[in-house]
Amino acid sequence: MTEHVTGGSLYRKEPKIYPRQVSGRFTRLRVVAVWVLLGLFYLLPWLQIGDKQAVLFDLPARKFYLFGLTFWPQDFVYLALLLITAGLSLFFFTALAGRLWCGFACPQTVWTEVFIRLERLIEGDRQKRMKLDAAPWDAQKILRKSVKQAVWILFAAWTGFTFVGFFTPIHELGNHVLSLSMGPWETFWTIFYGFATYGNAGFLREQVCKYMCPYARFQSAMFDKDTLIISYDTERGEPRGGRRKNVDPSEAGLGDCINCTLCVQVCPTGIDIREGLQYECIACAACIDVCDQVMDKMEYPRGLIRYTTEHSLKHKQAHVIRPRIIVYGMLLLALVSGTVWSMTTRVPLRADLIRDRNALYRELPGDVVENVYTLKITNMDDAPHRYTMTVLNNDAVEVDLARPLELAAEEVAGVSVRLRIPKAAGQGVQTLDIELQASDDPSIRKVIEAKALMPMEIGKQP
Ligand code: SF4
Ligand code: SF4
């Protein structure tokens, strides 16, 4: 504050955090999450289904390929459903188990974990890193720092390349990289995403969670007193203080916390969980693992820091299943099952019949009336099909197509269609139900409606 008043710098430099290595059940869980999520990210673009990349967001062609399904711009509703499901899942899991996403699945956490592991591999654990940073720039320090930077940059570049591989066929992209012929957009996004990974996971780290992430700001609104949080048991731990292992804490007037500060040293955001629930806590559970190890060594029960709820800490009944969990859960279930059902029963055919605006109708010899249309047809499947076109509600209508309805995979076509209707079918506007069906696959079927105009005879009711 004094600095503000005296016109000093408004910028406070963040002290560097050197998280100590930790092991334990939650750390193992986080490592599994890192392997699974990064494994999916780095391997998925290389997976082929048939002759297509299994996951490809082909923006120039405006088509998304997902495990054998092709999504067109008309399927935009699925993207909206996916975003709603993601939002609702966040509400559901946050209300149930707090910041699970932050601690185990957020890309910032996952990539930071990898960067810290690489750093630890090259520079050593906390003490060695602190010593190295404080040491003068001798040959050894320059070597270690250069190797670390080179490894980070390589990993970040590979990450940027993989990211672009979700939007450009990755085999082609690989060839472009090797032949130094990448396009401007491919180059820009590879560098941009690689640089963002390098900067966020290598340098900004916990500052992204503390100052940049909007979720950290509003997640507390989804918490209630029955939400699982990571908390220090003040009642059991205080008064804290050092003691030898064979000293009985109650006789020494102490709680179970031996004030070793290991929970602070392992914290990637540098906070002290013993000061209570803080928004900087990303719920990584590293402090639980390390404190459990301390409790084991002291032969005290585990769980001085643990997953608990505010109600449990106050010795009140905790309710895991509560109205908001039931509502979020049911909405999520309905949304996911509805989306899966709709995606699996989706017909890969789109058709619209557009009237020829230049002519109302044409009367032909033999008491027949002709209406002319353009059929806009899209084969959304990844196999070619031949389609039949039949009028369902009037057998007497003759369908005359300008060319056979044979479409290659993912082809969009416009075909002129003439419908010849016997005059006896009626007057004025007639509604015809027209079925389009793939000859080789009866499940690919669509019924569209066509309005046909018929002459009106004066004095006769339509
Ligand atoms: S690790 Fe456990 S015992 Fe050590 S300071 Fe933290 S809470 Fe206390
Ligand atoms: S307080 Fe514990 S759970 Fe929270 S960020 Fe720090 S180490 Fe992770």
CSV table of C-alpha atoms and ligand atoms in Angstrom, one decimal:
chain,number,residue,atom,x,y,z
A,1,MET,CA,0.0,0.0,0.0
A,2,THR,CA,2.9,2.3,0.9
A,3,GLU,CA,4.3,1.7,-2.5
A,4,HIS,CA,1.0,2.9,-4.1
A,5,VAL,CA,0.9,6.0,-2.1
A,6,THR,CA,4.6,6.9,-2.7
A,7,GLY,CA,4.2,6.3,-6.4
A,8,GLY,CA,6.2,3.0,-6.3
A,9,SER,CA,5.6,0.2,-8.7
A,10,LEU,CA,2.1,-1.3,-8.8
A,11,TYR,CA,3.6,-4.6,-9.9
A,12,ARG,CA,4.5,-7.1,-7.2
A,13,LYS,CA,6.9,-9.8,-8.4
A,14,GLU,CA,5.6,-13.3,-7.6
A,15,PRO,CA,8.2,-15.3,-5.6
A,16,LYS,CA,9.2,-18.4,-7.6
A,17,ILE,CA,7.6,-21.6,-6.3
A,18,TYR,CA,9.7,-24.8,-6.1
A,19,PRO,CA,7.2,-27.6,-5.4
A,20,ARG,CA,8.8,-30.5,-3.7
A,21,GLN,CA,8.4,-34.0,-5.1
A,22,VAL,CA,5.7,-36.0,-3.5
A,23,SER,CA,4.4,-39.6,-3.7
A,24,GLY,CA,1.2,-41.2,-2.5
A,25,ARG,CA,-2.2,-42.4,-3.7
A,26,PHE,CA,-3.5,-39.1,-5.0
A,27,THR,CA,-0.2,-38.4,-6.8
A,28,ARG,CA,-0.5,-41.8,-8.5
A,29,LEU,CA,-4.0,-40.9,-9.5
A,30,ARG,CA,-2.8,-37.6,-11.0
A,31,VAL,CA,0.0,-39.4,-12.9
A,32,VAL,CA,-2.6,-41.8,-14.3
A,33,ALA,CA,-4.7,-38.8,-15.3
A,34,VAL,CA,-1.7,-37.1,-17.0
A,35,TRP,CA,-0.8,-40.3,-18.9
A,36,VAL,CA,-4.4,-40.9,-20.0
A,37,LEU,CA,-5.2,-37.3,-21.0
A,38,LEU,CA,-1.8,-36.6,-22.7
A,39,GLY,CA,-1.8,-40.0,-24.3
A,40,LEU,CA,-5.2,-39.2,-25.8
A,41,PHE,CA,-4.0,-35.8,-27.0
A,42,TYR,CA,-0.7,-36.9,-28.5
A,43,LEU,CA,-2.0,-40.2,-30.0
A,44,LEU,CA,-5.5,-39.5,-31.2
A,45,PRO,CA,-4.5,-37.5,-34.3
A,46,TRP,CA,-2.4,-40.5,-35.5
A,47,LEU,CA,-5.4,-42.9,-35.3
A,48,GLN,CA,-6.9,-43.8,-38.7
A,49,ILE,CA,-10.4,-45.2,-39.3
A,50,GLY,CA,-10.5,-46.5,-42.8
A,51,ASP,CA,-8.6,-43.9,-44.9
A,52,LYS,CA,-9.6,-41.1,-42.6
A,53,GLN,CA,-8.1,-39.6,-39.5
A,54,ALA,CA,-10.3,-40.7,-36.6
A,55,VAL,CA,-10.5,-37.2,-35.1
A,56,LEU,CA,-10.2,-34.3,-37.5
A,57,PHE,CA,-11.8,-30.9,-37.4
A,58,ASP,CA,-11.5,-29.9,-41.1
A,59,LEU,CA,-12.4,-26.2,-40.8
A,60,PRO,CA,-11.8,-25.2,-44.5
A,61,ALA,CA,-14.2,-28.0,-45.6
A,62,ARG,CA,-16.5,-27.3,-42.6
A,63,LYS,CA,-16.6,-30.9,-41.6
A,64,PHE,CA,-15.7,-32.7,-38.4
A,65,TYR,CA,-14.7,-36.3,-38.4
A,66,LEU,CA,-15.2,-38.2,-35.1
A,67,PHE,CA,-14.5,-41.9,-34.9
A,68,GLY,CA,-16.2,-42.8,-38.2
A,69,LEU,CA,-19.0,-40.1,-38.0
A,70,THR,CA,-18.9,-37.1,-40.2
A,71,PHE,CA,-20.5,-33.9,-38.9
A,72,TRP,CA,-21.5,-31.1,-41.2
A,73,PRO,CA,-22.4,-27.5,-40.5
A,74,GLN,CA,-26.0,-28.6,-40.3
A,75,ASP,CA,-25.0,-30.7,-37.3
A,76,PHE,CA,-24.0,-27.6,-35.3
A,77,VAL,CA,-26.6,-28.5,-32.7
A,78,TYR,CA,-24.2,-31.4,-31.5
A,79,LEU,CA,-21.5,-28.8,-30.8
A,80,ALA,CA,-24.0,-26.8,-28.8
A,81,LEU,CA,-25.1,-30.0,-26.9
A,82,LEU,CA,-21.4,-30.8,-26.3
A,83,LEU,CA,-20.7,-27.4,-24.8
A,84,ILE,CA,-23.9,-27.6,-22.6
A,85,THR,CA,-22.9,-31.1,-21.4
A,86,ALA,CA,-19.3,-29.8,-20.6
A,87,GLY,CA,-20.8,-26.9,-18.6
A,88,LEU,CA,-23.3,-29.0,-16.8
A,89,SER,CA,-20.6,-31.7,-16.0
A,90,LEU,CA,-18.5,-28.9,-14.5
A,91,PHE,CA,-21.4,-27.8,-12.3
A,92,PHE,CA,-22.2,-31.5,-11.3
A,93,PHE,CA,-18.6,-32.5,-10.4
A,94,THR,CA,-17.8,-29.2,-8.7
A,95,ALA,CA,-20.9,-29.5,-6.5
A,96,LEU,CA,-20.1,-33.1,-5.7
A,97,ALA,CA,-16.3,-33.1,-5.3
A,98,GLY,CA,-15.0,-29.5,-5.5
A,99,ARG,CA,-12.2,-28.6,-7.9
A,100,LEU,CA,-11.6,-32.1,-9.3
A,101,TRP,CA,-11.2,-30.6,-12.7
A,102,CYS,CA,-8.5,-28.2,-11.6
A,103,GLY,CA,-6.5,-30.8,-9.7
A,104,PHE,CA,-6.6,-33.7,-12.1
A,105,ALA,CA,-7.8,-32.8,-15.6
A,106,CYS,CA,-7.2,-29.2,-16.5
A,107,PRO,CA,-4.7,-28.8,-19.3
A,108,GLN,CA,-2.9,-26.2,-17.3
A,109,THR,CA,-2.4,-28.7,-14.4
A,110,VAL,CA,-1.5,-31.6,-16.7
A,111,TRP,CA,1.1,-29.7,-18.8
A,112,THR,CA,2.6,-28.0,-15.8
A,113,GLU,CA,3.0,-31.4,-14.2
A,114,VAL,CA,5.0,-32.6,-17.3
A,115,PHE,CA,7.1,-29.5,-17.4
A,116,ILE,CA,7.9,-29.8,-13.6
A,117,ARG,CA,8.9,-33.4,-14.1
A,118,LEU,CA,11.2,-32.5,-17.0
A,119,GLU,CA,12.7,-29.7,-14.8
A,120,ARG,CA,13.1,-32.1,-11.9
A,121,LEU,CA,14.8,-34.7,-14.2
A,122,ILE,CA,17.4,-32.1,-15.4
A,123,GLU,CA,17.8,-29.8,-12.4
A,124,GLY,CA,16.9,-32.1,-9.5
A,125,ASP,CA,14.3,-31.7,-6.7
A,126,ARG,CA,13.3,-28.6,-4.8
A,127,GLN,CA,16.6,-28.0,-2.8
A,128,LYS,CA,18.8,-28.6,-5.8
A,129,ARG,CA,16.7,-26.3,-8.0
A,130,MET,CA,16.7,-23.5,-5.3
A,131,LYS,CA,20.5,-23.9,-5.0
A,132,LEU,CA,21.0,-23.8,-8.7
A,133,ASP,CA,18.9,-20.7,-9.2
A,134,ALA,CA,20.8,-18.9,-6.4
A,135,ALA,CA,24.2,-20.0,-7.8
A,136,PRO,CA,26.3,-17.8,-10.1
A,137,TRP,CA,26.2,-18.5,-13.9
A,138,ASP,CA,29.0,-21.0,-14.2
A,139,ALA,CA,29.4,-23.7,-16.9
A,140,GLN,CA,27.3,-26.2,-15.1
A,141,LYS,CA,24.4,-23.9,-14.5
A,142,ILE,CA,24.4,-22.7,-18.1
A,143,LEU,CA,24.5,-26.3,-19.3
A,144,ARG,CA,21.6,-27.5,-17.1
A,145,LYS,CA,19.5,-24.4,-17.9
A,146,SER,CA,20.2,-24.8,-21.6
A,147,VAL,CA,19.3,-28.5,-21.7
A,148,LYS,CA,16.1,-27.7,-19.8
A,149,GLN,CA,15.1,-24.9,-22.2
A,150,ALA,CA,15.8,-27.1,-25.2
A,151,VAL,CA,13.8,-30.0,-23.8
A,152,TRP,CA,10.9,-27.7,-22.9
A,153,ILE,CA,10.9,-26.0,-26.4
A,154,LEU,CA,11.0,-29.4,-28.2
A,155,PHE,CA,8.1,-30.7,-26.1
A,156,ALA,CA,6.1,-27.4,-26.6
A,157,ALA,CA,6.8,-27.5,-30.4
A,158,TRP,CA,5.6,-31.1,-30.5
A,159,THR,CA,2.5,-30.0,-28.5
A,160,GLY,CA,1.8,-27.2,-31.0
A,161,PHE,CA,2.3,-29.6,-34.0
A,162,THR,CA,-0.1,-32.1,-32.4
A,163,PHE,CA,-2.7,-29.4,-31.8
A,164,VAL,CA,-2.6,-28.3,-35.4
A,165,GLY,CA,-2.8,-32.0,-36.3
A,166,PHE,CA,-6.4,-32.0,-35.1
A,167,PHE,CA,-7.3,-29.4,-37.8
A,168,THR,CA,-5.0,-30.5,-40.7
A,169,PRO,CA,-4.4,-34.2,-41.6
A,170,ILE,CA,-1.4,-34.9,-39.4
A,171,HIS,CA,0.4,-37.1,-41.9
A,172,GLU,CA,0.2,-34.3,-44.4
A,173,LEU,CA,1.3,-31.8,-41.8
A,174,GLY,CA,4.3,-34.0,-40.9
A,175,ASN,CA,5.3,-34.0,-44.5
A,176,HIS,CA,5.0,-30.2,-44.7
A,177,VAL,CA,7.2,-29.8,-41.6
A,178,LEU,CA,9.8,-32.2,-43.0
A,179,SER,CA,9.8,-30.4,-46.4
A,180,LEU,CA,9.7,-27.0,-44.7
A,181,SER,CA,6.5,-26.2,-46.7
A,182,MET,CA,4.0,-25.4,-44.0
A,183,GLY,CA,1.3,-22.9,-44.8
A,184,PRO,CA,1.1,-19.6,-43.0
A,185,TRP,CA,-1.9,-20.7,-40.8
A,186,GLU,CA,-0.3,-24.0,-39.9
A,187,THR,CA,2.9,-22.2,-39.0
A,188,PHE,CA,1.1,-19.5,-37.0
A,189,TRP,CA,-1.0,-22.0,-34.9
A,190,THR,CA,1.9,-24.4,-34.3
A,191,ILE,CA,4.0,-21.6,-33.0
A,192,PHE,CA,1.1,-20.0,-31.1
A,193,TYR,CA,0.0,-23.2,-29.3
A,194,GLY,CA,3.6,-24.3,-28.7
A,195,PHE,CA,4.5,-20.9,-27.2
A,196,ALA,CA,1.3,-20.8,-25.1
A,197,THR,CA,2.2,-24.3,-23.7
A,198,TYR,CA,5.8,-23.2,-23.0
A,199,GLY,CA,4.8,-20.0,-21.4
A,200,ASN,CA,1.9,-21.3,-19.3
A,201,ALA,CA,3.4,-24.6,-18.1
A,202,GLY,CA,7.1,-23.5,-18.0
A,203,PHE,CA,6.8,-20.0,-16.4
A,204,LEU,CA,3.3,-18.7,-15.5
A,205,ARG,CA,2.2,-22.0,-13.9
A,206,GLU,CA,0.2,-21.3,-10.7
A,207,GLN,CA,-0.3,-17.6,-11.8
A,208,VAL,CA,-2.7,-18.8,-14.5
A,209,CYS,CA,-4.8,-20.4,-11.8
A,210,LYS,CA,-4.5,-17.5,-9.5
A,211,TYR,CA,-5.0,-14.6,-11.8
A,212,MET,CA,-6.1,-15.7,-15.2
A,213,CYS,CA,-8.6,-18.6,-14.9
A,214,PRO,CA,-12.2,-17.4,-14.6
A,215,TYR,CA,-13.3,-20.8,-13.2
A,216,ALA,CA,-11.2,-20.1,-10.0
A,217,ARG,CA,-13.3,-17.0,-9.5
A,218,PHE,CA,-16.8,-18.4,-9.8
A,219,GLN,CA,-16.4,-22.0,-8.6
A,220,SER,CA,-17.1,-21.0,-5.0
A,221,ALA,CA,-20.6,-20.2,-6.1
A,222,MET,CA,-21.1,-23.9,-6.9
A,223,PHE,CA,-19.9,-25.0,-3.5
A,224,ASP,CA,-22.0,-25.6,-0.5
A,225,LYS,CA,-21.3,-27.0,3.0
A,226,ASP,CA,-21.6,-30.6,1.7
A,227,THR,CA,-19.1,-30.2,-1.2
A,228,LEU,CA,-15.9,-32.2,-0.9
A,229,ILE,CA,-13.0,-29.9,-0.2
A,230,ILE,CA,-9.4,-30.5,0.8
A,231,SER,CA,-9.1,-29.2,4.3
A,232,TYR,CA,-6.8,-29.2,7.3
A,233,ASP,CA,-8.4,-30.4,10.5
A,234,THR,CA,-7.7,-27.4,12.7
A,235,GLU,CA,-9.3,-29.0,15.7
A,236,ARG,CA,-7.0,-32.0,15.5
A,237,GLY,CA,-3.9,-30.3,14.3
A,238,GLU,CA,-3.7,-27.2,16.6
A,239,PRO,CA,-1.8,-26.1,18.5
A,240,ARG,CA,0.9,-27.1,16.1
A,241,GLY,CA,4.5,-27.6,17.0
A,242,GLY,CA,7.6,-29.7,16.7
A,243,ARG,CA,8.2,-32.7,19.0
A,244,ARG,CA,10.1,-35.9,19.0
A,245,LYS,CA,8.3,-39.0,17.8
A,246,ASN,CA,7.9,-40.7,21.2
A,247,VAL,CA,6.4,-37.5,22.9
A,248,ASP,CA,2.6,-37.8,23.6
A,249,PRO,CA,1.1,-34.7,22.0
A,250,SER,CA,-1.7,-34.4,24.5
A,251,GLU,CA,0.7,-34.4,27.4
A,252,ALA,CA,2.9,-31.8,25.6
A,253,GLY,CA,-0.3,-29.7,25.0
A,254,LEU,CA,0.1,-30.0,21.2
A,255,GLY,CA,-2.2,-31.0,18.3
A,256,ASP,CA,-1.1,-33.5,15.6
A,257,CYS,CA,0.5,-31.0,13.3
A,258,ILE,CA,4.3,-31.2,13.8
A,259,ASN,CA,4.7,-27.9,11.8
A,260,CYS,CA,7.1,-29.6,9.4
A,261,THR,CA,5.8,-27.3,6.6
A,262,LEU,CA,6.0,-30.1,4.1
A,263,CYS,CA,2.4,-29.4,3.0
A,264,VAL,CA,3.5,-25.9,2.0
A,265,GLN,CA,6.6,-27.2,0.2
A,266,VAL,CA,4.7,-29.6,-2.0
A,267,CYS,CA,2.0,-27.1,-2.9
A,268,PRO,CA,2.2,-26.1,-6.5
A,269,THR,CA,0.4,-22.8,-5.8
A,270,GLY,CA,2.6,-22.1,-2.7
A,271,ILE,CA,-0.2,-21.7,-0.2
A,272,ASP,CA,-0.5,-23.0,3.4
A,273,ILE,CA,-3.7,-25.1,3.6
A,274,ARG,CA,-3.6,-24.8,7.4
A,275,GLU,CA,-4.8,-21.2,6.9
A,276,GLY,CA,-8.2,-22.5,5.7
A,277,LEU,CA,-9.9,-22.8,2.3
A,278,GLN,CA,-8.3,-20.5,-0.2
A,279,TYR,CA,-9.3,-19.8,-3.8
A,280,GLU,CA,-5.7,-20.5,-4.9
A,281,CYS,CA,-6.0,-24.1,-3.9
A,282,ILE,CA,-6.4,-26.2,-7.0
A,283,ALA,CA,-7.3,-29.4,-5.0
A,284,CYS,CA,-4.3,-31.4,-6.3
A,285,ALA,CA,-4.2,-33.3,-3.0
A,286,ALA,CA,-0.3,-33.2,-2.9
A,287,CYS,CA,-0.6,-31.9,0.7
A,288,ILE,CA,-2.8,-34.9,1.7
A,289,ASP,CA,-0.2,-37.3,0.4
A,290,VAL,CA,2.7,-35.7,2.1
A,291,CYS,CA,0.9,-35.1,5.4
A,292,ASP,CA,-0.2,-38.8,5.4
A,293,GLN,CA,3.4,-39.8,5.1
A,294,VAL,CA,4.3,-37.5,8.1
A,295,MET,CA,1.4,-39.0,10.1
A,296,ASP,CA,2.6,-42.5,9.3
A,297,LYS,CA,6.1,-41.7,10.5
A,298,MET,CA,4.8,-40.2,13.7
A,299,GLU,CA,2.4,-43.2,14.1
A,300,TYR,CA,-0.6,-40.8,14.2
A,301,PRO,CA,-3.8,-41.6,12.3
A,302,ARG,CA,-3.8,-40.4,8.7
A,303,GLY,CA,-6.1,-37.6,7.5
A,304,LEU,CA,-5.0,-34.5,9.3
A,305,ILE,CA,-5.3,-33.0,5.8
A,306,ARG,CA,-8.1,-34.8,3.9
A,307,TYR,CA,-11.0,-34.7,1.6
A,308,THR,CA,-13.9,-33.7,3.8
A,309,THR,CA,-16.9,-31.3,3.9
A,310,GLU,CA,-17.5,-28.2,6.0
A,311,HIS,CA,-20.4,-30.0,7.7
A,312,SER,CA,-18.1,-32.9,8.6
A,313,LEU,CA,-15.5,-30.6,10.0
A,314,LYS,CA,-18.2,-29.1,12.3
A,315,HIS,CA,-19.4,-32.6,13.3
A,316,LYS,CA,-22.6,-32.2,11.4
A,317,GLN,CA,-24.3,-34.8,9.2
A,318,ALA,CA,-22.8,-34.6,5.6
A,319,HIS,CA,-25.2,-35.2,2.7
A,320,VAL,CA,-23.5,-36.3,-0.5
A,321,ILE,CA,-26.8,-36.9,-2.3
A,322,ARG,CA,-28.7,-33.5,-2.1
A,323,PRO,CA,-31.2,-31.7,-4.3
A,324,ARG,CA,-28.7,-29.9,-6.5
A,325,ILE,CA,-26.7,-33.1,-7.1
A,326,ILE,CA,-29.9,-34.9,-8.1
A,327,VAL,CA,-31.0,-32.1,-10.4
A,328,TYR,CA,-27.6,-31.7,-12.1
A,329,GLY,CA,-27.2,-35.5,-12.3
A,330,MET,CA,-30.6,-36.0,-13.9
A,331,LEU,CA,-30.2,-33.2,-16.4
A,332,LEU,CA,-26.7,-34.5,-17.3
A,333,LEU,CA,-28.1,-38.1,-17.8
A,334,ALA,CA,-31.0,-36.8,-20.0
A,335,LEU,CA,-28.6,-34.7,-22.0
A,336,VAL,CA,-26.0,-37.3,-22.6
A,337,SER,CA,-28.4,-40.1,-23.4
A,338,GLY,CA,-30.4,-37.8,-25.7
A,339,THR,CA,-27.2,-36.7,-27.5
A,340,VAL,CA,-25.9,-40.3,-27.9
A,341,TRP,CA,-29.3,-41.6,-29.1
A,342,SER,CA,-29.6,-38.7,-31.6
A,343,MET,CA,-26.0,-39.2,-32.9
A,344,THR,CA,-26.3,-43.0,-33.3
A,345,THR,CA,-29.7,-42.8,-35.0
A,346,ARG,CA,-28.8,-39.8,-37.2
A,347,VAL,CA,-29.5,-40.4,-40.9
A,348,PRO,CA,-26.6,-39.3,-43.1
A,349,LEU,CA,-28.8,-37.8,-45.8
A,350,ARG,CA,-30.0,-34.3,-46.2
A,351,ALA,CA,-32.5,-33.2,-48.8
A,352,ASP,CA,-34.5,-30.1,-49.6
A,353,LEU,CA,-36.9,-29.6,-52.5
A,354,ILE,CA,-37.0,-26.0,-53.7
A,355,ARG,CA,-39.7,-24.9,-56.1
A,356,ASP,CA,-38.8,-23.4,-59.5
A,357,ARG,CA,-39.7,-19.7,-58.9
A,358,ASN,CA,-40.0,-19.0,-62.7
A,359,ALA,CA,-43.1,-21.1,-63.3
A,360,LEU,CA,-46.2,-21.9,-61.2
A,361,TYR,CA,-47.0,-25.1,-63.0
A,362,ARG,CA,-47.4,-26.3,-66.6
A,363,GLU,CA,-50.4,-28.1,-68.0
A,364,LEU,CA,-49.5,-31.1,-70.2
A,365,PRO,CA,-51.6,-33.1,-72.7
A,366,GLY,CA,-53.5,-35.9,-71.1
A,367,ASP,CA,-54.8,-33.9,-68.1
A,368,VAL,CA,-51.5,-33.9,-66.3
A,369,VAL,CA,-49.9,-30.9,-64.4
A,370,GLU,CA,-46.2,-30.5,-64.1
A,371,ASN,CA,-44.4,-28.8,-61.2
A,372,VAL,CA,-40.6,-28.2,-61.4
A,373,TYR,CA,-38.2,-28.2,-58.4
A,374,THR,CA,-34.5,-28.4,-57.6
A,375,LEU,CA,-33.6,-31.2,-55.2
A,376,LYS,CA,-30.7,-30.1,-53.0
A,377,ILE,CA,-29.3,-33.4,-51.8
A,378,THR,CA,-26.3,-34.1,-49.6
A,379,ASN,CA,-24.8,-37.5,-49.0
A,380,MET,CA,-23.4,-37.0,-45.5
A,381,ASP,CA,-22.1,-40.6,-45.4
A,382,ASP,CA,-18.5,-41.6,-46.2
A,383,ALA,CA,-19.7,-44.2,-48.8
A,384,PRO,CA,-21.3,-43.5,-52.2
A,385,HIS,CA,-25.0,-44.2,-52.5
A,386,ARG,CA,-27.7,-44.4,-55.1
A,387,TYR,CA,-31.1,-43.1,-54.0
A,388,THR,CA,-34.7,-43.7,-55.1
A,389,MET,CA,-37.4,-41.1,-55.0
A,390,THR,CA,-41.0,-42.1,-54.4
A,391,VAL,CA,-44.2,-40.1,-53.8
A,392,LEU,CA,-45.7,-41.8,-50.8
A,393,ASN,CA,-49.2,-40.4,-50.7
A,394,ASN,CA,-50.1,-40.4,-54.4
A,395,ASP,CA,-49.2,-43.4,-56.6
A,396,ALA,CA,-50.3,-41.7,-59.7
A,397,VAL,CA,-47.6,-38.9,-59.5
A,398,GLU,CA,-44.7,-39.5,-61.9
A,399,VAL,CA,-41.2,-38.5,-60.8
A,400,ASP,CA,-38.9,-37.4,-63.5
A,401,LEU,CA,-35.2,-36.8,-62.5
A,402,ALA,CA,-32.8,-34.9,-64.7
A,403,ARG,CA,-30.1,-37.4,-63.7
A,404,PRO,CA,-29.9,-40.6,-61.6
A,405,LEU,CA,-29.5,-39.8,-57.9
A,406,GLU,CA,-26.0,-41.3,-57.6
A,407,LEU,CA,-23.8,-39.4,-55.1
A,408,ALA,CA,-20.2,-40.0,-54.1
A,409,ALA,CA,-19.2,-40.0,-50.5
A,410,GLU,CA,-19.9,-36.5,-48.9
A,411,GLU,CA,-21.1,-35.1,-52.2
A,412,VAL,CA,-23.6,-32.2,-52.4
A,413,ALA,CA,-25.7,-32.1,-55.6
A,414,GLY,CA,-28.5,-30.1,-57.1
A,415,VAL,CA,-30.8,-32.1,-59.4
A,416,SER,CA,-33.8,-30.8,-61.4
A,417,VAL,CA,-37.0,-32.8,-60.6
A,418,ARG,CA,-40.3,-32.7,-62.4
A,419,LEU,CA,-43.4,-34.0,-60.7
A,420,ARG,CA,-46.3,-34.9,-63.1
A,421,ILE,CA,-49.6,-35.0,-61.3
A,422,PRO,CA,-52.9,-36.1,-62.8
A,423,LYS,CA,-55.4,-33.2,-62.7
A,424,ALA,CA,-57.8,-35.4,-60.9
A,425,ALA,CA,-55.5,-35.3,-57.9
A,426,GLY,CA,-57.1,-32.0,-56.8
A,427,GLN,CA,-56.9,-28.2,-57.2
A,428,GLY,CA,-54.9,-25.5,-55.6
A,429,VAL,CA,-52.0,-26.5,-53.4
A,430,GLN,CA,-51.4,-30.2,-53.0
A,431,THR,CA,-49.0,-31.6,-50.4
A,432,LEU,CA,-46.9,-34.5,-51.5
A,433,ASP,CA,-44.8,-36.7,-49.1
A,434,ILE,CA,-41.7,-37.7,-51.0
A,435,GLU,CA,-39.4,-40.5,-49.8
A,436,LEU,CA,-35.7,-40.6,-50.6
A,437,GLN,CA,-34.0,-43.9,-49.8
A,438,ALA,CA,-30.6,-45.4,-50.4
A,439,SER,CA,-31.0,-48.5,-52.6
A,440,ASP,CA,-28.2,-50.3,-50.8
A,441,ASP,CA,-29.2,-49.3,-47.2
A,442,PRO,CA,-32.9,-49.0,-46.4
A,443,SER,CA,-32.0,-47.3,-43.0
A,444,ILE,CA,-30.8,-44.2,-45.0
A,445,ARG,CA,-34.2,-42.8,-45.6
A,446,LYS,CA,-35.7,-39.3,-45.4
A,447,VAL,CA,-39.3,-38.1,-46.1
A,448,ILE,CA,-39.6,-34.5,-47.3
A,449,GLU,CA,-42.7,-32.5,-48.2
A,450,ALA,CA,-43.3,-30.9,-51.5
A,451,LYS,CA,-46.0,-28.3,-52.3
A,452,ALA,CA,-47.5,-28.8,-55.8
A,453,LEU,CA,-49.6,-26.2,-57.5
A,454,MET,CA,-52.7,-27.3,-59.5
A,455,PRO,CA,-55.0,-25.2,-61.7
A,456,MET,CA,-58.2,-24.0,-60.1
A,457,GLU,CA,-61.4,-24.5,-61.9
A,458,ILE,CA,-63.9,-21.7,-61.4
A,459,GLY,CA,-67.0,-22.7,-59.5
A,460,LYS,CA,-65.3,-25.9,-58.1
A,461,GLN,CA,-64.1,-26.1,-54.6
A,462,PRO,CA,-60.4,-27.2,-54.2
B,1,SF4,S1,2.4,-31.7,6.5
B,1,SF4,FE1,0.9,-32.1,8.1
B,1,SF4,S2,2.2,-32.2,9.9
B,1,SF4,FE2,3.4,-31.2,8.4
B,1,SF4,S3,3.0,-29.0,8.7
B,1,SF4,FE3,1.6,-29.8,7.1
B,1,SF4,S4,-0.3,-30.3,8.3
B,1,SF4,FE4,1.4,-30.1,9.8
B,2,SF4,S1,-3.3,-26.6,-0.7
B,2,SF4,FE1,-2.9,-28.8,-1.1
B,2,SF4,S2,-4.5,-29.4,-2.5
B,2,SF4,FE2,-4.4,-27.1,-2.5
B,2,SF4,S3,-3.1,-26.7,-4.2
B,2,SF4,FE3,-1.8,-26.7,-2.4
B,2,SF4,S4,-1.1,-28.8,-2.3
B,2,SF4,FE4,-2.8,-28.8,-3.8
